[in-house]
Short mmCIF file of C-alpha atoms and ligand atoms in Angstrom, two decimals:
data_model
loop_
_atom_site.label_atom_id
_atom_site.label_comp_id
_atom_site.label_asym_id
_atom_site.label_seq_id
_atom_site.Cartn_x
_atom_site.Cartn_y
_atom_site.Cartn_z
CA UNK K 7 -30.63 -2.08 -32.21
CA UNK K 8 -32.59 0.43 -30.03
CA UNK K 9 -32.53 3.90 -30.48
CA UNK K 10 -31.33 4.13 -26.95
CA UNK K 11 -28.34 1.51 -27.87
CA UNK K 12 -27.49 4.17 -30.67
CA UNK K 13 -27.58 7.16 -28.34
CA UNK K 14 -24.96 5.38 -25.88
CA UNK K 15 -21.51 7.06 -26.30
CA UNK K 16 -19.16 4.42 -25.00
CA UNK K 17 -21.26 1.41 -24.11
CA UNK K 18 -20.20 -0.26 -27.36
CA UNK K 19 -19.25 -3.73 -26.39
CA UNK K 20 -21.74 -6.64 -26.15
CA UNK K 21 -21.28 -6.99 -22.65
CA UNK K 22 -23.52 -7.52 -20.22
CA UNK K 23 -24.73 -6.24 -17.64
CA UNK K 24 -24.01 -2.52 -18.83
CA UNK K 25 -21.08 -0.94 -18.35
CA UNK K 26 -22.22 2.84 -18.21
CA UNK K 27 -23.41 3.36 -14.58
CA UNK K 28 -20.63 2.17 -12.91
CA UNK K 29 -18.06 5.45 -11.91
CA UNK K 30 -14.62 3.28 -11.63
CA UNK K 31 -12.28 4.62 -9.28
CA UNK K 32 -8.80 5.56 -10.91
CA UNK K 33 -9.81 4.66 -14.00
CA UNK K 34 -9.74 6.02 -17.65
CA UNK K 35 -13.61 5.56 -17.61
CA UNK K 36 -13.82 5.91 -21.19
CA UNK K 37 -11.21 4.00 -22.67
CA UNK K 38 -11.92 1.24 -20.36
CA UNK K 39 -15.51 0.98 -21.25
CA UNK K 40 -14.88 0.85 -24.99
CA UNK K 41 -12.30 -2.36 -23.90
CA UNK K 42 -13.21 -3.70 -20.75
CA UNK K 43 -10.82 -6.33 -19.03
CA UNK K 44 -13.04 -7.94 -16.89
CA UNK K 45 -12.22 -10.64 -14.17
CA UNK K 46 -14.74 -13.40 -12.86
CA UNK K 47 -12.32 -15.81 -10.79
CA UNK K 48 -9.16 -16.59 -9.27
CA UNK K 49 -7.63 -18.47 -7.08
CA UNK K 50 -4.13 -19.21 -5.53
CA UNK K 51 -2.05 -17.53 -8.54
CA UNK K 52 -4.62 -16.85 -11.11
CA UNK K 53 -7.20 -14.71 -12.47
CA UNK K 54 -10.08 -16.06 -14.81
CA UNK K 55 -11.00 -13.35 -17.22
CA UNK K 56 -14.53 -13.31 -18.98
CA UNK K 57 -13.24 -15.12 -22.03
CA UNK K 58 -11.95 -17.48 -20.11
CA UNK K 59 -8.63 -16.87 -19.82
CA UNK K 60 -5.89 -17.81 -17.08
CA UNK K 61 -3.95 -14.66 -15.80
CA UNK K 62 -0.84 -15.29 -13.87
CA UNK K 63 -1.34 -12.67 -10.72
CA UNK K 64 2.08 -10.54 -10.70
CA UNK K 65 0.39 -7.85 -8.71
CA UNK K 66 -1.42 -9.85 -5.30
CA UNK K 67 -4.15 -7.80 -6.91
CA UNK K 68 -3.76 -4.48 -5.87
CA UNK K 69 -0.81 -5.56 -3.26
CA UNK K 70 -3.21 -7.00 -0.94
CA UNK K 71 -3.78 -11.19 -1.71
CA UNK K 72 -0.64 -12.38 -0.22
CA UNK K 73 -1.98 -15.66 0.89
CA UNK K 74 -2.84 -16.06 -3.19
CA UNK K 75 -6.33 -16.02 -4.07
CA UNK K 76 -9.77 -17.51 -2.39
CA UNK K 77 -7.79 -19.83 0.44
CA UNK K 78 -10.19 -21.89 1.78
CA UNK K 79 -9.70 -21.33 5.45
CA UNK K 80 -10.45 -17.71 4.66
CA UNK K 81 -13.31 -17.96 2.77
CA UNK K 82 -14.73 -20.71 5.34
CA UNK K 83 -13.90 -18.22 8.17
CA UNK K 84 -15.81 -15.55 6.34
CA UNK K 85 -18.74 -17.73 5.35
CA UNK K 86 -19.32 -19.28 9.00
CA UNK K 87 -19.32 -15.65 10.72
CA UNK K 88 -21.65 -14.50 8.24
CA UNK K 89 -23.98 -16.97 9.75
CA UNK K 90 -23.48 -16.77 13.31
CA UNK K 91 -23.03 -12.83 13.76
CA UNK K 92 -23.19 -10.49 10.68
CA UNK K 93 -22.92 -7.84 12.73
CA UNK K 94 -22.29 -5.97 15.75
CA UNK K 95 -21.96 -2.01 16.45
CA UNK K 96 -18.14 -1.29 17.42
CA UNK K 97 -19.48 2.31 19.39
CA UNK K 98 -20.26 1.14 23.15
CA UNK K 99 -20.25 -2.12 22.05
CA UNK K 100 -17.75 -5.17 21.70
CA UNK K 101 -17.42 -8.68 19.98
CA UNK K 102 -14.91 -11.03 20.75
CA UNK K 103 -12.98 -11.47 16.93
CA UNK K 104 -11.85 -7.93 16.81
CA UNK K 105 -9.90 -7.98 20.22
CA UNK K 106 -8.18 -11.65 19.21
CA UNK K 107 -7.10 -9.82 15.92
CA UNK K 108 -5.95 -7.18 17.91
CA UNK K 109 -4.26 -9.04 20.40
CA UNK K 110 -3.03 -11.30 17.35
CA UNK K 111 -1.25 -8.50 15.67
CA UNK K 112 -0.26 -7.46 18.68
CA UNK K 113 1.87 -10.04 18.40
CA UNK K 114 3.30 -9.71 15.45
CA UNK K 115 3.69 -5.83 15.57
CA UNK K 116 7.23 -4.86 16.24
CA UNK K 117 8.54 -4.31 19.86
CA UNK K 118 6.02 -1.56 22.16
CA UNK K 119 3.91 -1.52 19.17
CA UNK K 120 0.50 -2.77 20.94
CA UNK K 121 -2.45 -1.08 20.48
CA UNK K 122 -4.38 -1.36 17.71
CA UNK K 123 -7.37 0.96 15.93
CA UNK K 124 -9.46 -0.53 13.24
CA UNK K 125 -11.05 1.10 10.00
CA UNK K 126 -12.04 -0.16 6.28
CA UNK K 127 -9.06 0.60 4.52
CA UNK K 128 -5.27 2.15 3.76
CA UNK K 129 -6.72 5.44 3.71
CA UNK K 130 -8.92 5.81 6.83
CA UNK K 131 -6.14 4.34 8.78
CA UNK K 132 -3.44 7.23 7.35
CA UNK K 133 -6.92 9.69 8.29
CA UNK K 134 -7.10 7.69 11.51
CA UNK K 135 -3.14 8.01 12.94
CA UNK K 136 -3.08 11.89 11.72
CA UNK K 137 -5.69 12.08 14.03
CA UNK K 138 -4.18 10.25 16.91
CA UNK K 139 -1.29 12.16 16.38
CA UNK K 140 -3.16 15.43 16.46
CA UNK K 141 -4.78 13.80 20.00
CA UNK K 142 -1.90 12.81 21.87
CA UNK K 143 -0.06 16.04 21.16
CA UNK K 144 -3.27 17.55 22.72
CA UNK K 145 -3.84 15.42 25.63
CA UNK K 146 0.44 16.14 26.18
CA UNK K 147 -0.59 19.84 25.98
CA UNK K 148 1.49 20.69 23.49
CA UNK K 149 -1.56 21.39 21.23
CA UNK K 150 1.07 23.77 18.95
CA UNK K 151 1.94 20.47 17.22
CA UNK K 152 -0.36 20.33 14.36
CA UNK K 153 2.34 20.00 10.96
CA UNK K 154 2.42 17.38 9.14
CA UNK K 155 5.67 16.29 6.94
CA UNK K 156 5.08 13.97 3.90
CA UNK K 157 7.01 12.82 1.04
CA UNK K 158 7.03 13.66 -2.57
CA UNK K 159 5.65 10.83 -4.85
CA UNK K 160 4.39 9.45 -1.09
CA UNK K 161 0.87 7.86 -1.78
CA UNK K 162 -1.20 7.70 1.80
CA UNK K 163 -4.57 6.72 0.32
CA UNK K 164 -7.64 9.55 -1.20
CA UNK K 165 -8.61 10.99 2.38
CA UNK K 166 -8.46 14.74 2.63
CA UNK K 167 -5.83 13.78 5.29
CA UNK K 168 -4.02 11.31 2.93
CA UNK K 169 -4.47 13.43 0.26
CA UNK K 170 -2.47 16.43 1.57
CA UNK K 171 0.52 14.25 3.38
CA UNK K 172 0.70 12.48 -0.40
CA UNK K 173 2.74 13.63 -2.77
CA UNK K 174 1.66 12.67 -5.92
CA UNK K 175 0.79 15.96 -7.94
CA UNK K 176 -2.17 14.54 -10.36
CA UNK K 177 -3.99 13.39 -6.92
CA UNK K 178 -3.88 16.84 -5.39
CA UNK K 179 -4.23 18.86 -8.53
CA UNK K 180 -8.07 18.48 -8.20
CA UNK K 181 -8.97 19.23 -4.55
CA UNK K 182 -5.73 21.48 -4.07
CA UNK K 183 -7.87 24.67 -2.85
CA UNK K 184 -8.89 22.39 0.82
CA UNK K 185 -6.08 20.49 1.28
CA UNK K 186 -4.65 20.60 4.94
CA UNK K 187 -2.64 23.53 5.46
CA UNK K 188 -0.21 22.88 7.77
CA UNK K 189 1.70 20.14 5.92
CA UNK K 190 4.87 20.19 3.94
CA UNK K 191 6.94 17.66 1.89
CA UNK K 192 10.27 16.18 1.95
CA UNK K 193 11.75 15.32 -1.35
CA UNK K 194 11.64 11.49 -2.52
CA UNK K 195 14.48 9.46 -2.59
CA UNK K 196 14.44 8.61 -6.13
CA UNK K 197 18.13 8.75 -8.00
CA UNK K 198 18.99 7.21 -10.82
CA UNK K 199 21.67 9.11 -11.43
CA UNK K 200 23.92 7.35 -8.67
CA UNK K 201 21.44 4.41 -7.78
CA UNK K 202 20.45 3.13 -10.95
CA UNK K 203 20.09 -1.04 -11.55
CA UNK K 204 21.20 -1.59 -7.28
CA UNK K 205 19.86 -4.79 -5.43
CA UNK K 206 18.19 -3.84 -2.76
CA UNK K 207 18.54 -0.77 -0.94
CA UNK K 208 20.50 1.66 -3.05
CA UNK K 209 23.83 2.87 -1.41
CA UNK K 210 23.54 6.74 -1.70
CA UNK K 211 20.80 8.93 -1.09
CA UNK K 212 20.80 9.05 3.25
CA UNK K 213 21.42 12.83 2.75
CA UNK K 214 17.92 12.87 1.40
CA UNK K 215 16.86 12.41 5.04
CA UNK K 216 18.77 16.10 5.81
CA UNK K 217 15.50 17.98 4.59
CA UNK K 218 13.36 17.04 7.26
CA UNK K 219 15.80 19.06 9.70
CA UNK K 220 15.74 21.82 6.89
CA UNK K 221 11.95 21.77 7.96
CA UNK K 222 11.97 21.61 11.52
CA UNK K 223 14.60 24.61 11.05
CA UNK K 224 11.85 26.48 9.31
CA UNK K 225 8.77 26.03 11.07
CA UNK K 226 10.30 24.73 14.81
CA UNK K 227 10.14 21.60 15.93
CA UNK K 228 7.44 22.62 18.26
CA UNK K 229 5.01 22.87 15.54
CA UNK K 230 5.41 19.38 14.03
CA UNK K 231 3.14 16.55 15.05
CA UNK K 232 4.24 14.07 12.80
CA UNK K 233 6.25 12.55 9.73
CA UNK K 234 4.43 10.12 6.85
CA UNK K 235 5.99 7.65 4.66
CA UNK K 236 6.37 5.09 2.63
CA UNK K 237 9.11 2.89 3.87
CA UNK K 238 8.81 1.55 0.48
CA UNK K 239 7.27 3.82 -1.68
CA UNK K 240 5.00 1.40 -4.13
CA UNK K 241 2.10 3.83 -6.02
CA UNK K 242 4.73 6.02 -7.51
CA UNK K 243 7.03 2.94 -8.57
CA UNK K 244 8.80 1.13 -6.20
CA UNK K 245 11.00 3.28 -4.26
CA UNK K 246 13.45 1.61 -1.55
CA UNK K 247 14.86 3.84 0.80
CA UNK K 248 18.66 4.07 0.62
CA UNK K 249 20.78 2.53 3.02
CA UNK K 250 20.48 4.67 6.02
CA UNK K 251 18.20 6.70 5.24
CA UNK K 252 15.33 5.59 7.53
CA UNK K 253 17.89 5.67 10.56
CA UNK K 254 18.34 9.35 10.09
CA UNK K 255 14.83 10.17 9.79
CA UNK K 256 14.56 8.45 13.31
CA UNK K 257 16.94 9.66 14.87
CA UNK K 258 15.63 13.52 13.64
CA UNK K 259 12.65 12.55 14.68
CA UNK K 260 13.77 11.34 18.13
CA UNK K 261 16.20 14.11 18.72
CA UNK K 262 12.98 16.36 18.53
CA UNK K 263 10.04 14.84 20.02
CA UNK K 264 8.06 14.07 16.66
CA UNK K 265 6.13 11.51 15.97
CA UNK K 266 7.55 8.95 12.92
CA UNK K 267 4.47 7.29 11.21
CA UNK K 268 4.86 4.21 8.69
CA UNK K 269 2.40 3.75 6.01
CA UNK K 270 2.66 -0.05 5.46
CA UNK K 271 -0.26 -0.37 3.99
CA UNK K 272 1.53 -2.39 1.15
CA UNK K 273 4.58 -3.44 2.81
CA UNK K 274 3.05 -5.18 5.48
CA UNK K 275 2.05 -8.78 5.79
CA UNK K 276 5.59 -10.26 4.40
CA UNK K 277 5.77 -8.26 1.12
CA UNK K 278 9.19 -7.30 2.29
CA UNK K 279 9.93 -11.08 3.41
CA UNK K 280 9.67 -9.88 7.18
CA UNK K 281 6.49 -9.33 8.75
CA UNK K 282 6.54 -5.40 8.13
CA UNK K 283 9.01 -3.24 6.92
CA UNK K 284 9.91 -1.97 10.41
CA UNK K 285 11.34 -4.96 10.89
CA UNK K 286 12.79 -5.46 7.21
CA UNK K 287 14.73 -2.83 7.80
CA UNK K 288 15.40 -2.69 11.78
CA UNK K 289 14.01 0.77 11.82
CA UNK K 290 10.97 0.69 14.67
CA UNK K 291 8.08 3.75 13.74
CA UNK K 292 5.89 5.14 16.71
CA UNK K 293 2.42 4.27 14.33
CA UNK K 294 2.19 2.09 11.38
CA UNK K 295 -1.19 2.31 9.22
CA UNK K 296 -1.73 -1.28 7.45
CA UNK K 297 -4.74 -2.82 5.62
CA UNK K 298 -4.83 -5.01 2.00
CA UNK K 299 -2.79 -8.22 3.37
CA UNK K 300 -4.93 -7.85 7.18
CA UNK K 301 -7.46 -9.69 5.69
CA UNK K 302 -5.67 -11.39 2.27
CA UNK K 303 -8.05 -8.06 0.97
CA UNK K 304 -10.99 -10.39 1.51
CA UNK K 305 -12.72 -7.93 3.60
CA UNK K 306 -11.69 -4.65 3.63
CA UNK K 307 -10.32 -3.49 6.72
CA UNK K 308 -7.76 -1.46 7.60
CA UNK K 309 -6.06 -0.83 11.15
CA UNK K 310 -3.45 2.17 12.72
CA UNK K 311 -1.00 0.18 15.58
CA UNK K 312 0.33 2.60 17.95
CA UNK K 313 3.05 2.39 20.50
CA UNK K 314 2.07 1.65 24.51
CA UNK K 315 2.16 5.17 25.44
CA UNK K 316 0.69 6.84 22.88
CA UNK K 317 -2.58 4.56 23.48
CA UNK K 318 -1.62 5.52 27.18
CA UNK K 319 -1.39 9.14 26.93
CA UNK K 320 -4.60 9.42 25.05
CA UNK K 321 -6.80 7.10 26.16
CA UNK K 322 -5.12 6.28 30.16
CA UNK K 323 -4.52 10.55 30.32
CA UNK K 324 -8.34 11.18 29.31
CA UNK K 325 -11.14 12.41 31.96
CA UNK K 326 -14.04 9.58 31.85
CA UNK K 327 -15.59 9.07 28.86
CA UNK K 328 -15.02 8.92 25.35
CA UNK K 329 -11.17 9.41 24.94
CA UNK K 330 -10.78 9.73 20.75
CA UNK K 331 -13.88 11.31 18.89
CA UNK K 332 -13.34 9.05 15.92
CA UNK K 333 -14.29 5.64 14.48
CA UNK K 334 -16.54 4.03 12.11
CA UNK K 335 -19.97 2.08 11.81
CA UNK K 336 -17.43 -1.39 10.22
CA UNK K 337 -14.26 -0.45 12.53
CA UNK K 338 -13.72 -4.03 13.41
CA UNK K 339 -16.46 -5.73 11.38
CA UNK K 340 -17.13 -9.09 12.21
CA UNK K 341 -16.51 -10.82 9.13
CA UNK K 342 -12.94 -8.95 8.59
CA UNK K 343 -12.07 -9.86 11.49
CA UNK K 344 -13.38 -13.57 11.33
CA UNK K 345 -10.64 -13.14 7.69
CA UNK K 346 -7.96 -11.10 9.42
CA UNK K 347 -7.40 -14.00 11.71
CA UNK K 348 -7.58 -16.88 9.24
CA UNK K 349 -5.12 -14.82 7.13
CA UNK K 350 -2.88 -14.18 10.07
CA UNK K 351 -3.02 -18.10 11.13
CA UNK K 352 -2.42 -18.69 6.81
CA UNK K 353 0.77 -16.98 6.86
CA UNK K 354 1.78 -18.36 10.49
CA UNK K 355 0.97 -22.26 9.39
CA UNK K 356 2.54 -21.83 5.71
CA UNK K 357 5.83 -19.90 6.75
CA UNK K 358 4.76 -16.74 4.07
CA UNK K 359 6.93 -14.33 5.56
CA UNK K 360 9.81 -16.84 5.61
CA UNK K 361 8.80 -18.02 1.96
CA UNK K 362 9.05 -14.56 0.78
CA UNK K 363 12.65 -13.77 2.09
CA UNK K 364 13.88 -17.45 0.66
CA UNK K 365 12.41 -16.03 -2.48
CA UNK K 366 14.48 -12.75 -2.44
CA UNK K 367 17.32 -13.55 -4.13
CA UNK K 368 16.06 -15.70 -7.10
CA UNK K 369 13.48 -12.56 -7.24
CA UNK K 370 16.38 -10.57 -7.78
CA UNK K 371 18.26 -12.39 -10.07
CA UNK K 372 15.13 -12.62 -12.33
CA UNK K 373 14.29 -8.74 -11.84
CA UNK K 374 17.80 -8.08 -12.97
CA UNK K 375 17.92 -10.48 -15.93
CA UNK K 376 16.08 -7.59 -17.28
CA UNK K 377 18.89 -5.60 -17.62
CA UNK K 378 19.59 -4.76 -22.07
CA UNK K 379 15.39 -5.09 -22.49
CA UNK K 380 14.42 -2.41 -24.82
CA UNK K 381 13.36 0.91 -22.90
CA UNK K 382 14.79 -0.22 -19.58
CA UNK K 383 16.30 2.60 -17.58
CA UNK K 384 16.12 1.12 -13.68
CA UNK K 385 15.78 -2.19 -12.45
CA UNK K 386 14.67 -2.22 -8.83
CA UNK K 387 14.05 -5.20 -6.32
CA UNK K 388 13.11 -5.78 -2.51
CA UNK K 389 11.21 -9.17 -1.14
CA UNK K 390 9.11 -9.85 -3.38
CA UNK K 391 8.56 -6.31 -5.33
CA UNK K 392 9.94 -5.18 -8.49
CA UNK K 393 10.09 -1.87 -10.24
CA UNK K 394 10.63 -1.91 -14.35
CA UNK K 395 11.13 1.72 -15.20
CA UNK K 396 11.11 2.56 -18.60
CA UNK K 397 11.79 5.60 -20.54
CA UNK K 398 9.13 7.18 -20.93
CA UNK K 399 7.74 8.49 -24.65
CA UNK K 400 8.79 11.97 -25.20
CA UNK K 401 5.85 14.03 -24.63
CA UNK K 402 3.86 10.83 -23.91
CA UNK K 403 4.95 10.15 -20.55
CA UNK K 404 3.14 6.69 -19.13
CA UNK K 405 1.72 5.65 -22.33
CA UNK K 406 5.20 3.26 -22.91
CA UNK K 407 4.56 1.62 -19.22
CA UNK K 408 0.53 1.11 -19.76
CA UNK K 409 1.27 -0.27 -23.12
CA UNK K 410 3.58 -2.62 -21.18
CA UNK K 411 1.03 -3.21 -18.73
CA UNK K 412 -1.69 -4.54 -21.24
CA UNK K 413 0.39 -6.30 -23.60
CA UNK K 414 1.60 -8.43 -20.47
CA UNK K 415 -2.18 -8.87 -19.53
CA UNK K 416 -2.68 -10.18 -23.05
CA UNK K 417 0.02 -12.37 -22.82
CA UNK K 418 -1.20 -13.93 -19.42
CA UNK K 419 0.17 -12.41 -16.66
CA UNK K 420 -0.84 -9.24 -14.41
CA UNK K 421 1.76 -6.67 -13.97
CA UNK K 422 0.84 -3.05 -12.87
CA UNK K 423 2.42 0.25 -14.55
CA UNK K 424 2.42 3.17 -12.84
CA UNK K 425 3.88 5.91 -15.39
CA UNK K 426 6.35 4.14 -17.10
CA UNK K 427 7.21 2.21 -14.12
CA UNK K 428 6.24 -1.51 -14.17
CA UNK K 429 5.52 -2.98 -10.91
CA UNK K 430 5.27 -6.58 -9.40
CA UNK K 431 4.49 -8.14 -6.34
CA UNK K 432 2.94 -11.07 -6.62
CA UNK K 433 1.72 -13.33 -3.98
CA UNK K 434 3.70 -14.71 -1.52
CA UNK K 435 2.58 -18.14 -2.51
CA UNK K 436 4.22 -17.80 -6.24
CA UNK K 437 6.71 -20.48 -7.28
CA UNK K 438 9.91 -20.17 -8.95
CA UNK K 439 8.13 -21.46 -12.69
CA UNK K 440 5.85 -18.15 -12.15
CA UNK K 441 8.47 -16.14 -11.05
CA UNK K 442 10.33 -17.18 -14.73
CA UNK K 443 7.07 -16.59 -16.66
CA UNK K 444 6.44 -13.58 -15.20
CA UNK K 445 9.81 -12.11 -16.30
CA UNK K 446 9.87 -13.97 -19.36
CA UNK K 447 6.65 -12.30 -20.40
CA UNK K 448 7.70 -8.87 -19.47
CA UNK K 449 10.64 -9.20 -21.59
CA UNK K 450 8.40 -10.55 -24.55
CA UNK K 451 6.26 -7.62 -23.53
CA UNK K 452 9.00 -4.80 -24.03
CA UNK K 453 10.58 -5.91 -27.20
CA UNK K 454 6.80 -5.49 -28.46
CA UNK K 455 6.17 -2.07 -27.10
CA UNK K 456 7.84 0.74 -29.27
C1 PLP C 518 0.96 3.18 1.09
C2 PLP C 518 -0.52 3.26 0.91
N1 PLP C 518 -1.26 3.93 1.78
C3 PLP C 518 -2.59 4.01 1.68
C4 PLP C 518 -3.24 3.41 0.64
C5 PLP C 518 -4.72 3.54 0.52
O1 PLP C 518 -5.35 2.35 0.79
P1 PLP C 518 -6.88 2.13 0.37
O2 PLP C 518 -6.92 2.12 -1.12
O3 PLP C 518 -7.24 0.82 1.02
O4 PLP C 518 -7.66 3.27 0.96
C6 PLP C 518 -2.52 2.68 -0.30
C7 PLP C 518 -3.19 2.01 -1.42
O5 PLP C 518 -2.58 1.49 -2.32
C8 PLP C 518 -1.11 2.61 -0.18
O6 PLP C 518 -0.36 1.97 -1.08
#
């Protein structure tokens, strides 16, 4: 052994190549270095790990492979653009894939939903519609309108602009000194003290949607450019909105001229067994950020889709030239958009969406079998999600849920734990057998877990 090898503090394993220089994002750097859980395949439902395991996927990844894993139309679709056009600048300059996605979504997008703005990702889309927002309130002249109104526990991605509209306090905590200023929070719509173990969307709780005009009472309605959220809140652990919740925040929104903006970044692309949760739910936003299932997170990408006339005010409104000061060098990239369409023509020719919502109910049934498993406190279900939540250790809080979340991994299946939430959300592919196993090993999971 090399001096060198002696010297290095965490790089204990035998694993090659070295796992020191790489800086992995929300990650216990440490802990994870000392025992790494690496992954070198997958496909449809599974993960190979580097000791050749098989992992049952419970997660789509990070919420993103809805298709299930390496399809081969999407991989062929990425492999022949590579080859005829790696590349081509989006400033100034066109190719023909990203306007058919756009168009395709187009289609898909609910109602006067139309336009569509492309980026790399969850979070430069929620960067990319506060921006729009900040535009069209501009180019309407009411340039007063600058507030933003988030959620508590509300995750929009690790932009400064996502950053401040989140809610989740250990993401802030950090960078809190430049955080937008003009922003301010509703409270979640968590409550287990009245909506504890429901199916679906929890009956109380619409009230919840009250403190947004608490807000508009406060600052004026004339200052507010736009609400964020989550119509299912999935970082913080699964959080449906209650039954009528959404329509209020609508109609509040309506009632004063501000702008409603979905983050669907994970509840788009049939998670919810509808196409987006707009529709889930019958609840229509004015912009919806997406990204993850675009491309069956292939290729990153992320996009913003806006409503007719806010693409009309800004862009139809604006003296020649360049109408929105924003976009990036891969808005549009040719090979995500050569995957975004063989994803999109995936879950068109296989029925996902439709799969998904046929899959609801024996989802719930299996979520809920969970119900007397040590620790369990909530039991929550929608399409195809699930939320676990556990009690968490006193003093200890999320150590019970991670504990969870690699005992499961050692037993063969992928869950995620977010405190001592445990989340699923597998593919949309995943058959009833997986669906058992999956709950079966959580259950083996939590009777291990003290
Ligand atoms: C609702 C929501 N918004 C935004 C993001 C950020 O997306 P990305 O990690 O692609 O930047 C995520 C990621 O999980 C998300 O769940």
């Amino acid at each position: 052994m090399t001096s060198s090898t002696l010297d290095a503090p965490i790089n204990a394993t035998e694993t090659h190549p070295s796992l020191e220089e790489l800086w992995m994002p929300f990650t216990a750097n440490r802990a994870f270095k000392r025992a790494p859980r690496m992954l070198v395949a997958a496909k449809d439902m599974h993960y190979t790990t580097a000791d050749g395991r098989q992992v049952l996927d419970g997660t789509a990844g990070l919420w993103c492979v809805n298709a299930g894993h390496c399809r081969d139309s999407i991989t062929a679709a990425i492999r022949d653009q590579a080859s005829i056009m790696d590349y081509a600048p989006p400033f100034q300059m066109g190719h023909p894939l990203a306007f058919e996605l756009a168009q395709e979504l187009a289609r898909m997008l609910p109602e006067g939903i139309d336009h569509v703005f492309f980026g790399n990702s969850g979070s430069e889309a929620v960067d990319t519609a506060l921006k729009i927002a900040l535009a069209y309130w501009q180019s309407k002249g009411q340039p007063e309108r600058v507030r933003f109104i988030g959620r508590a526990r509300g995750y929009h991605g690790v932009g400064f602009g996502g950053t401040s509209v989140g809610g989740i306090e250990a993401n802030r905590k950090q960078f809190a000194a430049q955080l937008l200023p003009a922003v301010d929070h509703m409270p979640h719509t968590h409550d287990l003290s009245r909506n504890a173990f429901s199916r679906g969307q929890p009956t109380h709780g619409a009230e919840f949607a009250d403190s947004l005009d608490a807000l508009i009472e406060k600052h004026g309605a004339h200052t507010i450019a736009a609400v964020i959220l989550e119509p299912v809140a999935g970082s913080t652990g699964v959080l449906i909105p209650p039954k009528g919740y959404l329509e209020k925040i609508r109609a509040t929104c309506d009632r004063h001229g501000i702008l409603l903006i979905y983050d669907e970044v994970i509840t788009g692309f049939g998670r919810l067994g509808a196409a987006f949760a707009a529709d889930k739910f019958g609840v229509i936003p004015d912009m919806m950020t997406v990204a993850k299932g675009i491309t069956n997170a292939t290729v990153p990408m992320g996009a913003v889709c806006a409503r007719h006339e806010i693409y009309d005010q800004v862009v139809n409104n604006a003296p020649a030239g360049i109408e929105l000061f924003h976009g990036y060098t891969y808005s549009g990239h040719p090979l995500a958009a050569a995957a975004g369409l063989a994803t999109l023509e995936v879950y068109r020719s296989e029925g996902l969406f439709e799969r998904a919502a046929s899959l609801e109910s024996y989802w719930a049934d299996a979520v809920h079998s969970l119900r007397g498993s040590p620790h369990v406190i909530d039991l929550r279900n929608i399409g195809l999600v699930a939320g676990i939540e556990l009690e968490a250790r006193p003093g200890a809080v999320g150590t019970r849920g991670f504990e969870t979340f690699l005992k499961c991994f050692e037993l063969g299946v992928m869950v995620r734990s977010t405190a001592d939430t445990i989340a699923l959300s597998p593919p949309l592919i995943v058959e009833k057998a997986q669906i058992d196993q999956m709950f079966e090993t959580v259950s083996t999971a939590l009777r291990s877990v003290d």
